[in-house]
C-alpha positions as YAML, in Angstrom:
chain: A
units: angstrom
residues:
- id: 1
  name: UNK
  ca: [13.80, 0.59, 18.66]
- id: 2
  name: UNK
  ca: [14.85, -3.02, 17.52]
- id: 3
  name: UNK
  ca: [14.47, -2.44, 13.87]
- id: 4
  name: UNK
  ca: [15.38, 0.93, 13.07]
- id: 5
  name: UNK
  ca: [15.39, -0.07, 9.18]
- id: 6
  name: UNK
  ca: [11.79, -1.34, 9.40]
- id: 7
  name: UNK
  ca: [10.34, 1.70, 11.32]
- id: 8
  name: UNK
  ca: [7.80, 4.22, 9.77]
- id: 9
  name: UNK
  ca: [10.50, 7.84, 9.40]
- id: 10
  name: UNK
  ca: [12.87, 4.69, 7.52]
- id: 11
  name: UNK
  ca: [10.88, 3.87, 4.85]
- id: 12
  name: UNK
  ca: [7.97, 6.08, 4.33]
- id: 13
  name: UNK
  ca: [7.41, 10.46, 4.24]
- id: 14
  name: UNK
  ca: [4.47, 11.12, 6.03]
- id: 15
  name: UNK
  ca: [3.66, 14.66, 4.40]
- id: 16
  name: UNK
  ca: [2.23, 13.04, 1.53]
- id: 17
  name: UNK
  ca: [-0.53, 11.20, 2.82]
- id: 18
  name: UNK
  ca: [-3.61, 12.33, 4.58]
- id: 19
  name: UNK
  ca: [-2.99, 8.57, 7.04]
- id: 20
  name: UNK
  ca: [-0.25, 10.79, 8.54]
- id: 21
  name: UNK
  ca: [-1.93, 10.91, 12.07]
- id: 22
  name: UNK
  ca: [-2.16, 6.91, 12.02]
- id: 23
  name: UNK
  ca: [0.99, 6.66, 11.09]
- id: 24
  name: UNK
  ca: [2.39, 8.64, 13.59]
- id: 25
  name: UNK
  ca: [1.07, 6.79, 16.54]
- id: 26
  name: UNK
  ca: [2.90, 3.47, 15.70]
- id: 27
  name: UNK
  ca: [6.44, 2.44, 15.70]
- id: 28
  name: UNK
  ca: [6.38, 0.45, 11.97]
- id: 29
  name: UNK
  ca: [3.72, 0.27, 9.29]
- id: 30
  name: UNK
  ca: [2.08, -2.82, 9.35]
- id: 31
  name: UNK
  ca: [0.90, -2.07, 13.39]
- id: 32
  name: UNK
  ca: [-2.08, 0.42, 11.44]
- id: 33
  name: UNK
  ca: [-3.51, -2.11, 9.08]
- id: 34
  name: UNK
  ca: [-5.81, -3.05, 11.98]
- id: 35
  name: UNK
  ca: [-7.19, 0.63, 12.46]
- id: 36
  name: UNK
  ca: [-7.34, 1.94, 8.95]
- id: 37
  name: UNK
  ca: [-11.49, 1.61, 8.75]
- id: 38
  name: UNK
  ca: [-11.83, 3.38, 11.95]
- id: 39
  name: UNK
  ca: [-9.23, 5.87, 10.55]
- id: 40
  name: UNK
  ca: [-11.13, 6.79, 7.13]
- id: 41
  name: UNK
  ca: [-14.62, 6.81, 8.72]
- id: 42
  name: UNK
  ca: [-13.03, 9.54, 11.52]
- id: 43
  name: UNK
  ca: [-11.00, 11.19, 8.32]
- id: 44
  name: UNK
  ca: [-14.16, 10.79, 5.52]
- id: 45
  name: UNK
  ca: [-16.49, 12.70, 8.43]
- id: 46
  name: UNK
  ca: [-14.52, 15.93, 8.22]
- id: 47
  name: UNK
  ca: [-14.00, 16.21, 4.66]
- id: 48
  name: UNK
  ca: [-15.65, 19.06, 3.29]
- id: 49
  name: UNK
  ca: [-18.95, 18.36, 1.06]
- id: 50
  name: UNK
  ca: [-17.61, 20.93, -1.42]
- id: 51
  name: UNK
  ca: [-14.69, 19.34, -2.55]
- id: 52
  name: UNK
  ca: [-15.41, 15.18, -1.52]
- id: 53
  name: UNK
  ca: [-19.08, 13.54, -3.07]
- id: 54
  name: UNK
  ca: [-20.26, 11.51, -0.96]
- id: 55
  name: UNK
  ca: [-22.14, 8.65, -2.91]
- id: 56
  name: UNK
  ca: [-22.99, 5.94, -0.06]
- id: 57
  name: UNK
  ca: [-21.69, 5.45, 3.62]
- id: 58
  name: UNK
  ca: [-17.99, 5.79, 4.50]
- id: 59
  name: UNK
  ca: [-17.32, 6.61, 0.87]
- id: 60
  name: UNK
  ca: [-15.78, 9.59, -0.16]
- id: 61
  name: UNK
  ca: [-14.52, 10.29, -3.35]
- id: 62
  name: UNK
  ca: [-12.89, 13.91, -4.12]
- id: 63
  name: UNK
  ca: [-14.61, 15.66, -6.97]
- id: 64
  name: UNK
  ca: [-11.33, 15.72, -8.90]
- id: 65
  name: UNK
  ca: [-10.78, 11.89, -9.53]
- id: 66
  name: UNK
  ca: [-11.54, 10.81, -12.96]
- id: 67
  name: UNK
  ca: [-13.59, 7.40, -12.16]
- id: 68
  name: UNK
  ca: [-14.85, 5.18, -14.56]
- id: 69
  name: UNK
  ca: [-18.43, 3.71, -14.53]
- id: 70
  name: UNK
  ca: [-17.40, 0.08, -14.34]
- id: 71
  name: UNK
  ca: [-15.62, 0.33, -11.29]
- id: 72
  name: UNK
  ca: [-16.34, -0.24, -7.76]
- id: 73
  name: UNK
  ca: [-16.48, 1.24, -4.30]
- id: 74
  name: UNK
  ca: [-16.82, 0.07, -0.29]
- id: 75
  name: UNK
  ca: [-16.55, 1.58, 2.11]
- id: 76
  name: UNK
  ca: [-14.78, 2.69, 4.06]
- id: 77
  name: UNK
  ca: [-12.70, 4.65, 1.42]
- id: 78
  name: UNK
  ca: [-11.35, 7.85, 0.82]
- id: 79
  name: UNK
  ca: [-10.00, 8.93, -2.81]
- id: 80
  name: UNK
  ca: [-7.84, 11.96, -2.85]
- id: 81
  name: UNK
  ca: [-8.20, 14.40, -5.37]
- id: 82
  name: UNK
  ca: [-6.49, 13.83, -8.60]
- id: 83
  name: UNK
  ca: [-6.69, 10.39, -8.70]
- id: 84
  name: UNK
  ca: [-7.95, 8.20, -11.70]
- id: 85
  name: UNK
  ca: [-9.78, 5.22, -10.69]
- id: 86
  name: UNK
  ca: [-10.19, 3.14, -14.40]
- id: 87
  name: UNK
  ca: [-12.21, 0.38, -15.71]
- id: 88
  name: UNK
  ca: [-12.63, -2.66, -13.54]
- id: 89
  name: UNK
  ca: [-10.90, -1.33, -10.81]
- id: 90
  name: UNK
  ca: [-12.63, -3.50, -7.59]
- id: 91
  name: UNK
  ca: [-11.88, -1.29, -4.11]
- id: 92
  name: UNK
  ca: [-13.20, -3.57, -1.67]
- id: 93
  name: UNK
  ca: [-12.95, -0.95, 1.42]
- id: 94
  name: UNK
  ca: [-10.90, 0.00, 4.24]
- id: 95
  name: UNK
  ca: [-8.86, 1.75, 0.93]
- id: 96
  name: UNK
  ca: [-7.27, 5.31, 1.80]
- id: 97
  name: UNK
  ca: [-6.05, 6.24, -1.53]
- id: 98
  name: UNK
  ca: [-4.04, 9.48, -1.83]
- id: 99
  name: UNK
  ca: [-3.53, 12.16, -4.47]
- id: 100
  name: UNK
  ca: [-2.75, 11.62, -7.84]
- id: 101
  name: UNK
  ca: [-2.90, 7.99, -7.92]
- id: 102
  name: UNK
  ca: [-3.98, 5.47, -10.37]
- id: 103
  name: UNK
  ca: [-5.87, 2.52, -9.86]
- id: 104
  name: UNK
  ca: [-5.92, 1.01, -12.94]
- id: 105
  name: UNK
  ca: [-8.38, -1.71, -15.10]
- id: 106
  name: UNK
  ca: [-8.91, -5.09, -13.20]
- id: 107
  name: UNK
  ca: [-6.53, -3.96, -9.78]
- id: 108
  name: UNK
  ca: [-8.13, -4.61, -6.40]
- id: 109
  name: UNK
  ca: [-7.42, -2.78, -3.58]
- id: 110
  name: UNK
  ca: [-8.70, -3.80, 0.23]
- id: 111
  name: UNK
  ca: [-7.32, -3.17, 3.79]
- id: 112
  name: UNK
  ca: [-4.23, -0.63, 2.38]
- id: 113
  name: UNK
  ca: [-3.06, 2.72, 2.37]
- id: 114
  name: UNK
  ca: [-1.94, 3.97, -0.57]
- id: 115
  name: UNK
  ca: [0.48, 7.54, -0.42]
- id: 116
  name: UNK
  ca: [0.43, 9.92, -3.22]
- id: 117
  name: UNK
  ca: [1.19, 9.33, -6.72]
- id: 118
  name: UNK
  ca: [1.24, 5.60, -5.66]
- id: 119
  name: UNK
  ca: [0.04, 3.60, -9.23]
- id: 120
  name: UNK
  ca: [-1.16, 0.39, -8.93]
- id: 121
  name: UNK
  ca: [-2.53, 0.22, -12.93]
- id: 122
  name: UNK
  ca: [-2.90, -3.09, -14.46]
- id: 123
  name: UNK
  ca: [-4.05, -6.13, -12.48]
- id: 124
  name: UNK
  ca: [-2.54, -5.73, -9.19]
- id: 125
  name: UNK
  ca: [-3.97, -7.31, -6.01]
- id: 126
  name: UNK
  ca: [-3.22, -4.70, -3.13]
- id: 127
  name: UNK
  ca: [-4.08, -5.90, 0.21]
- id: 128
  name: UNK
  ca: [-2.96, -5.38, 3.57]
- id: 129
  name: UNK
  ca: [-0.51, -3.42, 2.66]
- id: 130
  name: UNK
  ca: [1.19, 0.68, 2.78]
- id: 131
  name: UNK
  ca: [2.89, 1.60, -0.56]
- id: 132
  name: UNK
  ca: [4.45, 5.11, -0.10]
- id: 133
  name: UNK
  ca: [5.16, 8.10, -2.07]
- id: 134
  name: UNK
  ca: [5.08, 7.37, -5.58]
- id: 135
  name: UNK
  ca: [5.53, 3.71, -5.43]
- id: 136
  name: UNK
  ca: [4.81, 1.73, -8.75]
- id: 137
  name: UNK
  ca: [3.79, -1.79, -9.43]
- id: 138
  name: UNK
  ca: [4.12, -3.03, -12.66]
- id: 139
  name: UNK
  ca: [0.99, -4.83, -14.60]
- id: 140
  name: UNK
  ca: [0.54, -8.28, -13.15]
- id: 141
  name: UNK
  ca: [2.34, -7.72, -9.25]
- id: 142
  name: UNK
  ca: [0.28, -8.43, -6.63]
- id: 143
  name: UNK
  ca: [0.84, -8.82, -3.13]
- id: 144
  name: UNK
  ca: [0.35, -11.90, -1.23]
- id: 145
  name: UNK
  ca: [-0.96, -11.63, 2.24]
- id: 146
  name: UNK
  ca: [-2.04, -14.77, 3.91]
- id: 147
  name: UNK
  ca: [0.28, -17.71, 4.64]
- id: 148
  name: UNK
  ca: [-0.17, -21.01, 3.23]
- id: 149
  name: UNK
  ca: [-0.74, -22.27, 6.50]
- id: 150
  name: UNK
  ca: [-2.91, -19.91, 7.99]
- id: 151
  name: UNK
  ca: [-0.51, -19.03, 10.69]
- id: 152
  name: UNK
  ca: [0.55, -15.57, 11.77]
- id: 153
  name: UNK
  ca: [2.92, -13.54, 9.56]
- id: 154
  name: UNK
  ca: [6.65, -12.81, 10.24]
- id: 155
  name: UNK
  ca: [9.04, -10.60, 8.76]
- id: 156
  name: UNK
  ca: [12.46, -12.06, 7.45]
- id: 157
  name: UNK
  ca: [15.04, -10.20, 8.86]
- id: 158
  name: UNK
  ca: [18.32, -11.74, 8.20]
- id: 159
  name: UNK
  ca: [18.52, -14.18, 10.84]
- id: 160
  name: UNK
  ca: [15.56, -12.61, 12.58]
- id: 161
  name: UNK
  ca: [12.21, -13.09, 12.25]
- id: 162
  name: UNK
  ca: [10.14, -10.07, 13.14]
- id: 163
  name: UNK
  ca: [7.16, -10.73, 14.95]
- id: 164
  name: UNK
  ca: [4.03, -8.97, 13.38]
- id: 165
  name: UNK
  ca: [0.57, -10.46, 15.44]
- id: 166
  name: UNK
  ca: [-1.31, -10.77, 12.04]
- id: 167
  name: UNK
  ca: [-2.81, -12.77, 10.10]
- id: 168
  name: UNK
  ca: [-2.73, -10.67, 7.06]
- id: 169
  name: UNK
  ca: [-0.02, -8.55, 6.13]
- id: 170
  name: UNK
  ca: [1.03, -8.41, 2.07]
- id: 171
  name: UNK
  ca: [3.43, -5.63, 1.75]
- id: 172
  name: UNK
  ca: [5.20, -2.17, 2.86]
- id: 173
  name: UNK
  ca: [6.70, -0.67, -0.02]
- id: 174
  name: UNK
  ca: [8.62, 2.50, 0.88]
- id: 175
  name: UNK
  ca: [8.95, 5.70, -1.18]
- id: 176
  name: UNK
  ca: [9.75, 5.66, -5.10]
- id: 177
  name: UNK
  ca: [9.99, 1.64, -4.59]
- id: 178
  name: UNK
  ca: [9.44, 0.19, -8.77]
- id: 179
  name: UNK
  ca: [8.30, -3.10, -8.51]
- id: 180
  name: UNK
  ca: [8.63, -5.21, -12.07]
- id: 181
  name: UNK
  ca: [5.58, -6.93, -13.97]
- id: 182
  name: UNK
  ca: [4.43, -10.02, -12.89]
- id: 183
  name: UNK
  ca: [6.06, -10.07, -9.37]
- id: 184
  name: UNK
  ca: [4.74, -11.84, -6.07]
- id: 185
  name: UNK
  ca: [5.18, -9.92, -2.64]
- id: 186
  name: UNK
  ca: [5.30, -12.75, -0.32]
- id: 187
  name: UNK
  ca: [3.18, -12.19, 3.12]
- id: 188
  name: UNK
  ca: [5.16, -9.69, 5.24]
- id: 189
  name: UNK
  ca: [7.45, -8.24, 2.23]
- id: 190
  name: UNK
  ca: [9.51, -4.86, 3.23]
- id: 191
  name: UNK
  ca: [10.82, -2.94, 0.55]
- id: 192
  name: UNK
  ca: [13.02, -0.35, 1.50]
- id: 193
  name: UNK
  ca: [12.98, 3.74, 0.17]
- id: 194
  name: UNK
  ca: [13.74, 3.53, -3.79]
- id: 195
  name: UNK
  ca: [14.71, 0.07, -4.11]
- id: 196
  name: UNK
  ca: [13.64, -1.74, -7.90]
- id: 197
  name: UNK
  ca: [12.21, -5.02, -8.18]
- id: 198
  name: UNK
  ca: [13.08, -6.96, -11.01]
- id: 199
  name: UNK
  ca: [10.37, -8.57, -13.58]
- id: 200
  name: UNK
  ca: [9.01, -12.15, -12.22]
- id: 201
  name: UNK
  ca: [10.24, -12.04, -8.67]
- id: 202
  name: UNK
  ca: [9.11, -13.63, -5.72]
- id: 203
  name: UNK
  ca: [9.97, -11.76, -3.06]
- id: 204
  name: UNK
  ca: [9.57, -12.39, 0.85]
- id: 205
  name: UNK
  ca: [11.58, -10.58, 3.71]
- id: 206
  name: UNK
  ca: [13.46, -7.15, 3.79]
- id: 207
  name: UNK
  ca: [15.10, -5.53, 0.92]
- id: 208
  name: UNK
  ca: [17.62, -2.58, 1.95]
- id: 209
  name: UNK
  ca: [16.57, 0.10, 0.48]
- id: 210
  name: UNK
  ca: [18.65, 1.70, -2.82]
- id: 211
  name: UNK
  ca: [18.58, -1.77, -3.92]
- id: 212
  name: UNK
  ca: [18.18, -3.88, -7.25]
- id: 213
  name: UNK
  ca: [16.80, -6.93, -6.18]
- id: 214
  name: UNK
  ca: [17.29, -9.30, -9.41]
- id: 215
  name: UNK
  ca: [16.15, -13.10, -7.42]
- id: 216
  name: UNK
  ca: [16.90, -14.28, -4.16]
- id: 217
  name: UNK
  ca: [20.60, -14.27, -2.89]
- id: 218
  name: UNK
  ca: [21.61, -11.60, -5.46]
- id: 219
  name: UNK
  ca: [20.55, -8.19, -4.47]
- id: 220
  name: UNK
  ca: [22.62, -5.00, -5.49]
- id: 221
  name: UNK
  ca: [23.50, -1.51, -4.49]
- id: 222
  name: UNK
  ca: [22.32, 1.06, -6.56]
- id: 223
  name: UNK
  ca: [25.47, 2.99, -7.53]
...
């Protein structure tokens, strides 16, 4: 493995999200955002009809989740039970969202997986991306996913740039990552296991994980 630090068991517990199968069949995170509508359709088809409603094709939305009339659903999409889905929230498909999330008023969601107790509540843009276990973004952080110039994404890795083969990739926020209010997540962002973003970043590349990233050039251990 040439990036240990970027691979899936690095950054991301898989027992708390029902993508667990897709995630085991890859070597790092961002090598599943191609699959993930194949994934829920497979996933949404064995759900049982007690516990999921099924409203329209591909969706599936556990009877649990508190979801507010004003929002919206594609498919595919499967909502874990739990899970509060609030005014305005836009889920354009290909969104697996766990248990006990919240997708709050305004956020849009489309192309992501989101792990358990992930909350995404006030104006995010989530796409293209895998935020793990109990990941936060604060109101206003969104994640950018498409390069200015159209070309294929790369990862920042020190000196190296990790090759990705897409075209879209936002982010890959490991577990308990806090990212501050009003932050950009460049295209191919990798936030390592319980690292904290400060307010008004812009952040592109890797960030270790146990780290305070406060700008660019000046990240810190969390002691």
């Amino acid at each position: 493995m040439e990036y240990p630090q970027l691979a899936v068991p690095a950054l991301l517990d898989l027992s708390h999200t029902a993508a667990r199968p897709l995630l085991e069949g890859v070597e790092y995170p961002w090598q599943v955002l191609l699959g993930i509508g194949e994934f829920i359709k497979t996933l949404g088809s064995t759900l049982s009809p007690e516990e999921y409603e099924h409203p329209e094709e591909w969706v599936w939305v556990h009877k649990t989740v508190k979801r507010f009339p004003s929002s919206y659903i594609a498919g595919p999409c499967v909502i874990g039970p739990e899970t509060e889905i609030r005014p305005g929230a836009f889920i354009r498909g290909n969104a697996l969202v766990g248990a006990g999330c919240v997708v709050g008023n305004s956020t849009e969601l489309k192309n992501v997986i989101l792990f358990d107790s992930v909350q995404v509540p006030h104006y995010n843009y989530v796409g293209d991306s895998v935020l793990g276990y109990k990941a936060h973004m604060g109101a206003g952080a969104v994640t950018s996913n498409v390069k200015s110039d159209k070309s294929l994404v790369t990862i920042a890795m020190g000196k190296s740039q990790v090759r990705t083969s897409l075209k879209k990739l936002g982010a890959v926020l490991g577990d308990h990552v806090e990212v501050g209010c009003g932050t950009v997540l460049n295209p191919g962002t990798v936030i390592g296991r319980g690292s904290r973003i400060y307010p008004l970043s812009s952040v592109r590349g890797v960030v270790a994980g146990n780290s305070i990233y406060k700008r660019a050039g000046e990240i810190a251990p969390i002691r």
